[in-house]
Amino acid sequence: MLSRRILLPAAAALAVFVVLQTAISAELLNAYQITILTYACIFVTYALGLNVIYGYNGQFSLGHAAFYGIGAYASALVTKIVFQGNPLSFPLALAAGVATAAAIGYLIGLPILRLRSDYLGIATLGFGIMVKVLFDNADKVIPAMGGARGLTGIPKLTSFAWAFFAAAAAVILVRNLIYSSHGRAIVSVREDEIAADAMGINTTKYKTLAFVVGSGLAGLAGGLYAHLYVFLHPSNFDFLKSVDVLMVVVLGGLGSMTGTIIAAVGWVFLLEGLRIVLPQEFLDWRMVIYPLVMIIVMILRPRGLMGGIELGPLKPGKVVRRLKAALVPASGKEA
Amino acid sequence: MDLNAQIVYFLQQVINGIQLGSVYALIALGYTMVYGIVRLINFAHGDVFMVGAFAGFFAVSVLGLSFLPAIILAMIVSMVLGVTIERLAYRPLRRAPKIAALITAIGVSIFLEYFTSLNFVFGPNYRTFPRPFEVTSWNIGGVAISNILVIILGVSLFLVVALQLFVTRTKVGIAMRAVSFDHDAARLMGINVDTVISITFAIGSALAGAGGVLFAIAYPQVDPFMGIMPGLKAFVAAVLGGIGIIPGALLGSLIMGQAEVLTTGYVSSTLRDLVAFGILIIVLLVRPTGLLGKSGVEKV
């Protein structure tokens, strides 16, 4: 049975959606503002994927943008080639993006998840750069992918509603996964892989599971991104895009869904807000202010804004809380 | 192409690879020393390299200095920058989770890139680096060897040997190795850990500055974003050779240089990063601690 703890915030989220959607329908917001709102929702989905991999499972990834890109290209190709731009097929195109990203996540995850901490980060970084090079050269094999010229002619199918409900579905999925027994196994790998192994947890299986779920969410976000901006270029999925999302997950607080949501939305709004607030001649300062904000937040709150704390319906249930209380000294140590 | 021409072509590529690898080595040394001592991937290192190249640029074009004073000036500027970054951004996070320092390093990197692209600093455009000496080249059996190659190789080898001697033979070098082994034990032995870390950043950044000038002489162009790719590749080279190991950084860099140049020469320049990072992933899977790294059981 759903308690009030879940129903009230769900109703609040729905209310926020209704207000924003009404504003959009009544044309109170311009196209640019709608795009930013939609992109914020996409970024939440994208960042939640990395939070599963790094925040909850502790597997350091510097190549998350590769899966974002794979999802984007796969779903764009499905829409363009298979369905010839038919809007009714949009869910299928998104599903294709998720499936491709998750499948490649599985194939890559199996060998490289044996690596630990920084070495895994470097291997995923290398993978991310390799995927970008492949996108750059893909037109030699599949001309429709456009290579370094970019993939054009994607129909604009992503609306605010699509992005919002995709993000909501991602939140529900991650919440239910993390507070299930599988989720506890995933978190135990982060806390201490050797101890988890000794307790009979199949660490390889759970590392791969987290990696596949995280890659799949990135693929979903990628598919939405492709059909929002209707143009894909390999440079949209370079190393800096992996860094952006890592930064959002860390700034929000590792292993906190609330933190990821706040940081993802905050990050998109900060970057776009500076564009509006700064006078024309200081527009170049935007990219100077943003790393400074990042450095200051890290120095003041090294564990991120939320530091592993959840709010409202994202808080763990009674059983998990009781278990956590028993484990307090183990959590929060260095990754 | 007949066989003879093919051999000459191959040797020429190898020579070009050595030149590129030597520059990577100077950057990789800074990465490997800093990682060895504070276990931090110092993403801002590539940007210290960029600032070094610009310092060399202004030394040559504005101050009219010759090669040696220009490279020394660039090393000093980078050294000051590296130590300042460590003091302001990394030291407050010494006891924080490692990821906080890493994100800060990325923040410093983005800051340096975009701050220096502002018009009153360096500006966002490419600038041509004036060569501080005449370029001559000798033809040895059809293979062209320029004085640029000789200078780059000479400077890099000199600095690598000097660094290796410094780390193994001097008191400060021994202190460095002690700190990289165990911060707390080193502190108990009376070593001032903060000073040793500052010295490490100073040396690593100075080497990156030298690398920046040499890179700009070999590929005569400077811009605020020039540090990103060489920085990443040098780091990969350090990992390839075994991070924390000075000869490993040199070996890894030479391999990266060859991989890149040979792919460009024989396959396609657009695929060179694919090969370079492919080698990295394979080496990591087979020997996670790098080619010269000691494989050991991770302590719990």
XYZ file of C-alpha atoms in Angstrom:
635
model
C 0.000 0.000 0.000
C 1.266 3.454 -0.823
C 1.753 5.640 2.210
C 1.229 9.383 2.470
C 5.000 9.787 2.406
C 4.940 8.626 -1.207
C 1.574 9.941 -2.369
C 1.984 13.567 -1.265
C 5.278 14.268 -3.064
C 4.045 12.361 -6.113
C 1.017 14.637 -6.156
C 3.306 17.659 -5.715
C 5.466 16.543 -8.651
C 2.352 16.066 -10.742
C 1.175 19.545 -9.734
C 4.502 21.050 -10.820
C 4.130 19.252 -14.123
C 0.535 20.470 -14.616
C 1.548 24.072 -13.862
C 4.504 23.989 -16.258
C 2.571 22.147 -18.957
C -0.302 24.652 -18.676
C 2.208 27.484 -18.964
C 3.604 25.838 -22.080
C 0.191 25.213 -23.615
C -0.899 28.789 -22.838
C 2.302 29.975 -24.579
C 3.518 31.814 -21.489
C 6.998 30.396 -22.047
C 9.010 30.898 -25.198
C 10.591 28.085 -27.187
C 13.975 28.666 -25.579
C 12.595 28.369 -22.034
C 10.687 25.200 -22.927
C 13.859 23.686 -24.371
C 15.773 24.481 -21.177
C 13.071 22.908 -18.973
C 13.024 19.820 -21.187
C 16.804 19.593 -21.205
C 16.866 19.823 -17.380
C 14.607 16.738 -17.211
C 16.832 14.901 -19.703
C 19.886 15.791 -17.666
C 18.245 14.392 -14.516
C 17.755 11.052 -16.301
C 21.333 11.101 -17.620
C 22.825 11.932 -14.208
C 20.706 9.366 -12.344
C 22.293 6.709 -14.547
C 25.773 7.710 -13.425
C 24.604 7.924 -9.829
C 23.641 4.242 -10.003
C 27.071 3.334 -11.398
C 29.252 5.613 -9.305
C 27.116 6.932 -6.453
C 25.550 3.653 -5.382
C 27.854 1.015 -6.833
C 31.112 2.966 -6.410
C 32.410 2.190 -9.910
C 34.294 5.256 -11.110
C 33.262 6.142 -14.671
C 34.716 8.948 -16.766
C 33.015 7.779 -19.952
C 29.303 8.092 -19.255
C 28.836 10.357 -22.293
C 29.652 7.388 -24.537
C 26.387 5.687 -23.530
C 24.496 8.963 -23.837
C 25.848 9.223 -27.374
C 25.168 5.596 -28.224
C 21.547 5.993 -27.090
C 21.213 9.232 -29.034
C 22.627 7.870 -32.294
C 20.804 4.528 -32.032
C 17.374 6.059 -31.437
C 17.918 8.760 -34.061
C 18.867 6.130 -36.637
C 15.841 4.001 -35.754
C 13.511 6.987 -36.167
C 15.129 8.091 -39.415
C 15.767 4.802 -41.180
C 13.423 2.209 -39.741
C 10.362 4.360 -39.119
C 11.042 7.114 -41.679
C 10.267 9.773 -39.085
C 6.855 8.390 -38.090
C 6.055 10.129 -34.756
C 4.017 7.188 -33.420
C 7.179 5.103 -33.316
C 8.936 7.446 -30.867
C 8.638 5.079 -27.868
C 10.131 2.295 -29.954
C 13.021 4.517 -31.015
C 13.669 5.428 -27.370
C 13.517 1.753 -26.434
C 16.061 1.004 -29.155
C 18.359 3.662 -27.699
C 18.018 2.197 -24.197
C 18.575 -1.353 -25.440
C 21.652 -0.470 -27.510
C 23.255 1.526 -24.708
C 22.481 -1.182 -22.141
C 23.770 -3.961 -24.409
C 27.038 -2.141 -25.113
C 27.262 -1.314 -21.413
C 27.022 -5.033 -20.698
C 29.663 -5.999 -23.274
C 32.089 -3.301 -22.103
C 31.253 -3.680 -18.428
C 32.048 -7.384 -18.276
C 35.776 -7.016 -18.991
C 36.544 -3.552 -17.590
C 34.608 -3.720 -14.328
C 37.380 -5.984 -13.045
C 39.485 -2.839 -12.731
C 39.434 -0.838 -9.523
C 38.850 2.865 -8.749
C 41.084 5.214 -10.759
C 42.102 2.515 -13.232
C 38.453 1.909 -14.062
C 38.035 5.663 -14.469
C 40.897 5.770 -16.955
C 39.627 2.748 -18.888
C 36.139 4.272 -19.167
C 37.728 7.581 -20.185
C 39.566 5.728 -22.947
C 36.364 3.980 -23.989
C 34.534 7.310 -24.132
C 37.168 8.836 -26.391
C 37.175 5.743 -28.624
C 33.395 5.944 -29.040
C 33.699 9.593 -30.018
C 36.326 8.730 -32.637
C 34.020 5.994 -33.951
C 31.149 8.514 -34.247
C 33.532 10.829 -36.115
C 34.327 8.097 -38.639
C 30.993 6.266 -38.655
C 29.865 7.724 -41.982
C 32.405 5.533 -43.761
C 30.358 2.489 -42.729
C 26.861 3.875 -42.181
C 26.516 7.055 -44.288
C 23.369 8.104 -42.407
C 25.377 8.643 -39.208
C 27.000 11.690 -40.761
C 30.413 11.267 -39.137
C 32.168 14.530 -38.379
C 29.508 16.479 -40.303
C 26.871 15.453 -37.779
C 23.570 13.611 -38.030
C 20.811 15.857 -39.327
C 17.120 15.550 -40.127
C 15.884 13.982 -36.882
C 12.212 14.902 -36.359
C 11.550 16.909 -33.194
C 9.530 14.476 -31.103
C 10.715 15.160 -27.538
C 8.212 17.350 -25.718
C 8.453 18.593 -22.146
C 5.923 15.933 -21.118
C 8.028 13.109 -22.592
C 11.175 14.313 -20.843
C 9.389 14.926 -17.552
C 7.761 11.504 -17.396
C 10.968 9.797 -18.522
C 12.798 11.498 -15.662
C 10.004 10.547 -13.233
C 10.159 6.948 -14.431
C 13.947 6.980 -13.989
C 13.574 8.274 -10.414
C 11.018 5.596 -9.556
C 13.120 2.882 -11.172
C 16.312 3.901 -9.359
C 14.513 4.307 -6.037
C 12.869 0.911 -6.205
C 16.067 -0.744 -7.396
C 18.260 0.785 -4.699
C 15.884 -0.086 -1.839
C 15.371 -3.638 -3.041
C 17.595 -6.491 -1.916
C 19.456 -6.164 -5.230
C 20.017 -2.506 -4.395
C 21.487 -3.365 -1.020
C 23.851 -5.748 -2.784
C 24.803 -2.943 -5.194
C 25.511 -0.556 -2.312
C 27.478 -3.198 -0.396
C 29.936 -3.424 -3.306
C 30.614 0.304 -2.921
C 31.101 0.056 0.829
C 33.550 -2.827 0.718
C 33.878 -5.111 -2.240
C 35.877 -7.777 -0.441
C 33.500 -7.919 2.510
C 30.541 -8.066 0.124
C 32.191 -10.931 -1.706
C 32.796 -12.703 1.595
C 29.101 -12.337 2.473
C 28.231 -14.322 -0.624
C 27.279 -11.439 -2.880
C 28.124 -12.032 -6.515
C 29.983 -8.742 -6.903
C 30.644 -9.167 -10.636
C 26.939 -9.667 -11.258
C 25.908 -6.602 -9.271
C 28.625 -4.394 -10.731
C 27.472 -5.406 -14.200
C 23.809 -4.905 -13.251
C 24.456 -1.376 -11.984
C 26.543 -0.589 -15.058
C 23.837 -1.857 -17.424
C 21.055 0.048 -15.640
C 23.166 3.223 -15.584
C 24.084 2.868 -19.270
C 20.457 2.216 -20.167
C 19.330 5.401 -18.412
C 22.043 7.335 -20.254
C 20.732 5.774 -23.473
C 17.199 6.925 -22.649
C 18.452 10.437 -21.976
C 20.426 10.302 -25.228
C 17.361 9.318 -27.251
C 15.380 12.207 -25.773
C 18.289 14.577 -26.427
C 18.519 13.522 -30.086
C 14.831 14.211 -30.681
C 14.970 17.531 -28.796
C 17.878 19.229 -30.552
C 17.269 17.306 -33.853
C 20.994 17.413 -34.672
C 23.749 15.181 -33.347
C 27.452 15.834 -33.554
C 30.246 13.650 -32.114
C 31.530 16.641 -30.116
C 28.230 16.632 -28.179
C 29.457 13.414 -26.552
C 33.102 14.172 -25.838
C 35.071 13.908 -22.625
C 33.654 17.186 -21.295
C 30.114 15.745 -21.388
C 31.297 12.872 -19.201
C 32.864 15.408 -16.870
C 29.693 17.523 -16.690
C 27.610 14.626 -15.503
C 30.227 13.350 -13.070
C 30.420 16.814 -11.601
C 26.635 17.000 -11.208
C 26.525 13.625 -9.456
C 29.372 14.535 -7.097
C 28.083 18.060 -6.419
C 24.667 16.640 -5.602
C 26.185 14.090 -3.270
C 27.147 10.551 -4.195
C 24.389 8.090 -3.575
C 21.669 10.695 -3.215
C 18.844 10.832 -5.757
C 17.586 14.089 -4.249
C 21.045 15.587 -4.635
C 21.364 14.445 -8.235
C 17.991 15.934 -9.161
C 18.772 19.250 -7.469
C 22.284 19.453 -8.903
C 21.213 18.469 -12.433
C 18.399 21.004 -12.597
C 20.545 23.598 -10.792
C 23.445 23.061 -13.173
C 21.320 23.513 -16.301
C 19.663 26.600 -14.829
C 22.992 28.059 -13.634
C 24.589 27.788 -17.075
C 21.524 29.175 -18.863
C 20.714 31.671 -16.104
C 24.191 33.207 -16.386
C 23.491 33.708 -20.087
C 20.499 35.877 -19.158
C 21.900 37.632 -16.089
C 25.339 38.572 -17.416
C 25.572 41.685 -19.581
C 26.526 41.064 -23.198
C 30.194 42.018 -22.814
C 30.638 39.658 -19.870
C 29.089 36.627 -21.547
C 32.535 35.017 -21.868
C 32.730 34.989 -18.079
C 30.006 32.331 -17.940
C 32.480 29.479 -18.281
C 34.803 31.173 -15.780
C 32.143 31.562 -13.101
C 30.856 28.009 -13.431
C 34.117 26.187 -12.532
C 34.594 28.650 -9.668
C 31.150 27.743 -8.293
C 32.132 24.089 -8.667
C 35.460 24.539 -6.818
C 33.884 26.557 -4.007
C 31.069 24.019 -3.493
C 33.622 21.202 -3.370
C 35.861 22.968 -0.854
C 32.933 23.929 1.384
C 30.976 20.668 1.013
C 33.395 17.923 -0.064
C 30.634 15.319 0.239
C 28.341 17.205 -2.113
C 25.268 19.283 -1.440
C 23.176 16.447 -0.024
C 26.006 14.175 1.092
C 24.049 10.936 0.749
C 20.923 12.322 2.450
C 17.526 11.856 0.805
C 14.358 13.883 1.148
C 10.672 12.938 1.052
C 9.687 9.842 -0.877
C 13.285 9.107 -1.844
C 14.177 8.393 1.784
C 14.745 4.740 2.496
C 11.889 2.807 4.106
C 11.947 1.684 7.755
C 13.778 -1.585 7.176
C 16.600 -0.033 5.174
C 16.918 2.839 7.653
C 17.255 0.407 10.535
C 19.896 -1.545 8.635
C 21.722 1.668 7.804
C 21.700 2.795 11.424
C 23.482 -0.409 12.322
C 26.074 0.274 9.634
C 26.756 3.960 10.264
C 30.514 3.723 10.845
C 30.971 1.860 7.572
C 29.299 4.445 5.387
C 30.795 7.752 4.341
C 34.384 6.640 4.224
C 36.637 7.466 1.314
C 35.651 6.015 -2.022
C 56.855 2.460 -53.292
C 59.875 0.189 -53.448
C 61.229 -1.452 -50.359
C 63.921 1.147 -49.773
C 61.463 4.024 -49.862
C 59.196 2.129 -47.520
C 61.966 1.682 -44.984
C 62.842 5.377 -45.172
C 59.163 6.287 -44.734
C 58.884 3.988 -41.746
C 62.024 5.364 -40.108
C 60.782 8.895 -40.666
C 57.521 8.037 -38.901
C 59.413 6.460 -36.016
C 61.542 9.613 -35.677
C 58.409 11.773 -35.640
C 56.954 9.451 -33.026
C 60.011 9.862 -30.818
C 59.652 13.637 -31.040
C 55.971 13.526 -30.017
C 56.654 10.914 -27.329
C 59.418 13.021 -25.768
C 57.033 15.930 -25.300
C 54.392 13.615 -23.822
C 57.055 12.316 -21.445
C 57.625 15.761 -19.950
C 53.889 16.126 -19.244
C 53.527 12.528 -18.094
C 56.261 12.951 -15.476
C 54.243 15.641 -13.686
C 51.135 13.463 -13.737
C 52.962 10.427 -12.472
C 54.764 12.279 -9.654
C 51.607 14.000 -8.435
C 49.566 10.805 -8.654
C 52.309 8.858 -6.905
C 52.331 11.245 -3.999
C 48.725 12.378 -3.472
C 46.788 9.788 -5.562
C 45.122 12.605 -7.500
C 44.610 12.717 -11.269
C 45.601 16.353 -11.622
C 43.437 17.276 -14.599
C 44.707 20.858 -14.442
C 48.184 19.631 -15.415
C 47.420 19.893 -19.143
C 46.464 23.520 -18.601
C 49.652 24.247 -16.698
C 51.359 22.918 -19.843
C 49.289 25.372 -21.899
C 50.227 28.318 -19.648
C 53.880 27.259 -19.966
C 53.571 27.340 -23.751
C 52.049 30.825 -23.598
C 54.774 31.997 -21.209
C 57.293 30.797 -23.792
C 55.298 32.539 -26.517
C 55.401 35.900 -24.736
C 59.026 35.414 -23.731
C 60.013 34.949 -27.365
C 57.640 37.343 -29.119
C 57.348 40.201 -26.605
C 60.533 40.018 -24.540
C 62.574 38.776 -27.488
C 64.354 36.138 -25.413
C 66.281 33.301 -27.008
C 65.440 29.620 -26.526
C 67.117 28.821 -23.215
C 65.975 31.880 -21.207
C 62.478 31.456 -22.675
C 62.150 27.840 -21.579
C 63.498 28.684 -18.104
C 61.026 31.543 -17.772
C 58.186 29.233 -18.861
C 59.278 26.660 -16.285
C 59.261 29.277 -13.527
C 55.810 30.590 -14.515
C 54.355 27.062 -14.601
C 56.009 26.209 -11.310
C 54.436 29.204 -9.584
C 51.054 28.345 -11.124
C 51.254 24.678 -10.114
C 52.198 25.457 -6.523
C 49.452 28.104 -6.290
C 46.836 25.647 -7.548
C 47.959 23.067 -5.008
C 47.953 25.591 -2.173
C 44.539 27.146 -2.950
C 42.496 24.297 -4.402
C 43.922 20.923 -3.360
C 45.370 21.472 0.108
C 41.991 22.345 1.722
C 40.747 18.986 0.427
C 43.607 16.817 1.652
C 41.348 15.003 4.161
C 38.197 15.095 2.008
C 37.033 12.191 -0.182
C 39.319 11.746 -3.172
C 36.556 12.507 -5.655
C 36.155 16.027 -4.219
C 39.776 16.784 -5.100
C 39.311 15.257 -8.552
C 36.262 17.402 -9.300
C 38.172 20.429 -8.019
C 41.030 19.537 -10.378
C 38.566 19.416 -13.277
C 37.157 22.754 -12.089
C 40.627 24.309 -12.037
C 41.232 22.934 -15.517
C 38.024 24.441 -16.954
C 38.733 27.692 -15.132
C 42.236 28.006 -16.580
C 41.004 27.200 -20.095
C 38.204 29.734 -20.115
C 39.876 32.396 -18.006
C 42.861 32.455 -20.339
C 40.519 32.612 -23.362
C 39.155 35.941 -22.147
C 40.237 38.767 -24.391
C 42.349 40.612 -21.835
C 44.297 37.438 -20.934
C 45.453 35.322 -23.901
C 42.314 35.546 -26.055
C 40.511 32.579 -27.626
C 42.406 32.499 -30.946
C 45.266 30.400 -32.228
C 48.602 32.174 -32.325
C 51.626 31.163 -34.277
C 54.608 30.449 -32.107
C 57.730 32.216 -33.370
C 60.635 29.771 -33.419
C 63.483 31.143 -31.290
C 66.097 29.530 -33.560
C 66.573 28.691 -37.214
C 65.234 25.290 -38.235
C 67.792 23.198 -40.026
C 67.551 19.573 -40.874
C 70.058 16.894 -41.748
C 69.397 14.202 -44.268
C 70.665 10.834 -43.132
C 70.010 8.209 -45.784
C 66.777 9.933 -46.830
C 65.475 10.344 -43.287
C 65.151 13.997 -42.266
C 66.313 14.800 -38.757
C 65.702 18.393 -37.728
C 67.456 20.298 -34.979
C 64.022 20.593 -33.353
C 64.032 16.856 -32.797
C 67.559 16.941 -31.410
C 66.702 19.788 -29.015
C 63.441 18.209 -27.853
C 65.018 14.841 -27.338
C 68.039 16.384 -25.611
C 66.001 18.533 -23.235
C 63.572 15.700 -22.417
C 66.287 13.123 -21.767
C 68.253 15.609 -19.659
C 65.192 16.429 -17.530
C 64.144 12.785 -17.126
C 67.635 11.723 -16.027
C 67.931 14.748 -13.721
C 64.564 13.919 -12.185
C 65.394 10.261 -11.704
C 68.674 11.211 -9.972
C 66.858 13.789 -7.861
C 64.240 11.301 -6.703
C 66.693 8.489 -5.962
C 69.799 10.343 -4.736
C 68.771 13.476 -2.824
C 67.285 13.868 0.622
C 64.186 15.618 -0.712
C 63.751 12.837 -3.285
C 63.867 10.212 -0.569
C 61.338 12.228 1.430
C 59.112 12.274 -1.657
C 59.223 8.527 -2.002
C 58.526 8.146 1.706
C 55.477 10.400 1.454
C 54.178 8.513 -1.570
C 54.517 5.306 0.419
C 52.689 6.448 3.544
C 51.767 10.031 4.487
C 51.342 9.391 8.184
C 54.469 7.303 8.652
C 56.471 9.932 6.753
C 55.103 12.623 9.047
C 56.127 10.580 12.085
C 59.661 10.394 10.662
C 59.826 14.181 10.794
C 59.102 14.854 7.131
C 57.071 17.971 6.420
C 54.488 16.359 4.151
C 52.946 19.619 2.923
C 56.329 20.970 1.837
C 57.174 17.742 0.021
C 53.832 17.836 -1.810
C 54.459 21.475 -2.779
C 57.906 20.551 -4.117
C 56.344 17.713 -6.117
C 53.835 20.077 -7.704
C 56.620 22.603 -8.351
C 58.811 20.080 -10.188
C 55.936 18.472 -12.086
C 54.578 21.847 -13.210
C 58.016 23.106 -14.247
C 58.444 20.008 -16.431
C 55.010 20.621 -17.955
C 56.068 24.205 -18.690
C 59.188 22.962 -20.473
C 57.001 20.482 -22.360
C 54.666 23.309 -23.355
C 57.472 25.337 -24.930
C 58.925 22.310 -26.737
C 55.485 21.284 -28.014
C 54.876 24.819 -29.270
C 58.247 24.817 -31.048
C 57.557 21.474 -32.733
C 53.931 22.175 -33.676
C 54.105 25.978 -33.772
C 50.690 27.032 -32.550
C 49.344 27.989 -29.131
C 45.747 28.400 -27.907
C 44.011 28.159 -24.516
C 42.651 24.681 -25.228
C 45.861 23.152 -26.521
C 46.487 21.346 -23.224
C 43.440 19.095 -23.169
C 44.411 16.314 -25.586
C 48.186 16.239 -24.909
C 47.311 16.273 -21.200
C 44.948 13.323 -21.474
C 47.378 11.365 -23.645
C 50.294 12.045 -21.363
C 48.239 10.830 -18.445
C 47.320 7.714 -20.358
C 51.020 7.268 -21.133
C 51.837 7.501 -17.436
C 49.254 4.822 -16.669
C 50.513 2.689 -19.531
C 54.057 2.697 -18.136
C 52.939 2.212 -14.540
C 51.793 5.251 -12.644
C 54.185 6.652 -10.051
C 57.213 5.224 -11.864
C 59.485 7.720 -13.652
C 61.002 5.391 -16.304
C 57.475 4.038 -16.848
C 56.231 7.497 -17.807
C 59.013 7.764 -20.391
C 58.321 4.298 -21.808
C 54.566 4.859 -21.931
C 55.016 8.223 -23.628
C 57.270 6.793 -26.323
C 54.710 4.036 -26.992
C 51.885 6.578 -27.191
C 53.925 8.748 -29.546
C 54.670 5.806 -31.843
C 51.086 4.533 -31.779
C 49.785 7.928 -32.762
C 52.308 8.720 -35.483
C 52.303 5.251 -37.033
C 48.489 5.197 -37.156
C 48.529 8.603 -38.808
C 51.199 7.490 -41.261
C 49.754 4.121 -42.217
C 46.022 4.180 -41.499
C 44.310 7.509 -41.002
C 44.898 10.526 -38.797
C 41.293 10.466 -37.611
C 41.774 7.002 -36.127
C 44.935 7.736 -34.137
C 43.119 8.291 -30.829
C 41.253 5.023 -31.332
C 44.524 3.090 -31.476
C 46.160 5.023 -28.639
C 43.264 4.475 -26.231
C 42.703 0.933 -27.472
C 46.263 0.079 -26.426
C 45.550 1.654 -23.046
C 42.464 -0.484 -22.408
C 44.218 -3.685 -23.490
C 47.244 -2.962 -21.290
C 44.989 -2.132 -18.337
C 43.104 -5.401 -18.744
C 46.257 -7.498 -19.043
C 48.492 -5.603 -16.590
C 46.343 -3.217 -14.532
C 49.386 -1.674 -12.852
C 51.034 -0.728 -16.148
C 53.988 -2.119 -18.050
C 56.632 -1.411 -15.396
C 54.303 -1.433 -12.405
C 54.662 -3.918 -9.611
C 51.598 -6.099 -9.482
C 50.577 -6.512 -5.906
C 47.539 -7.545 -3.927
C 45.449 -4.542 -2.963
C 45.398 -4.068 0.775
C 42.003 -4.099 2.435
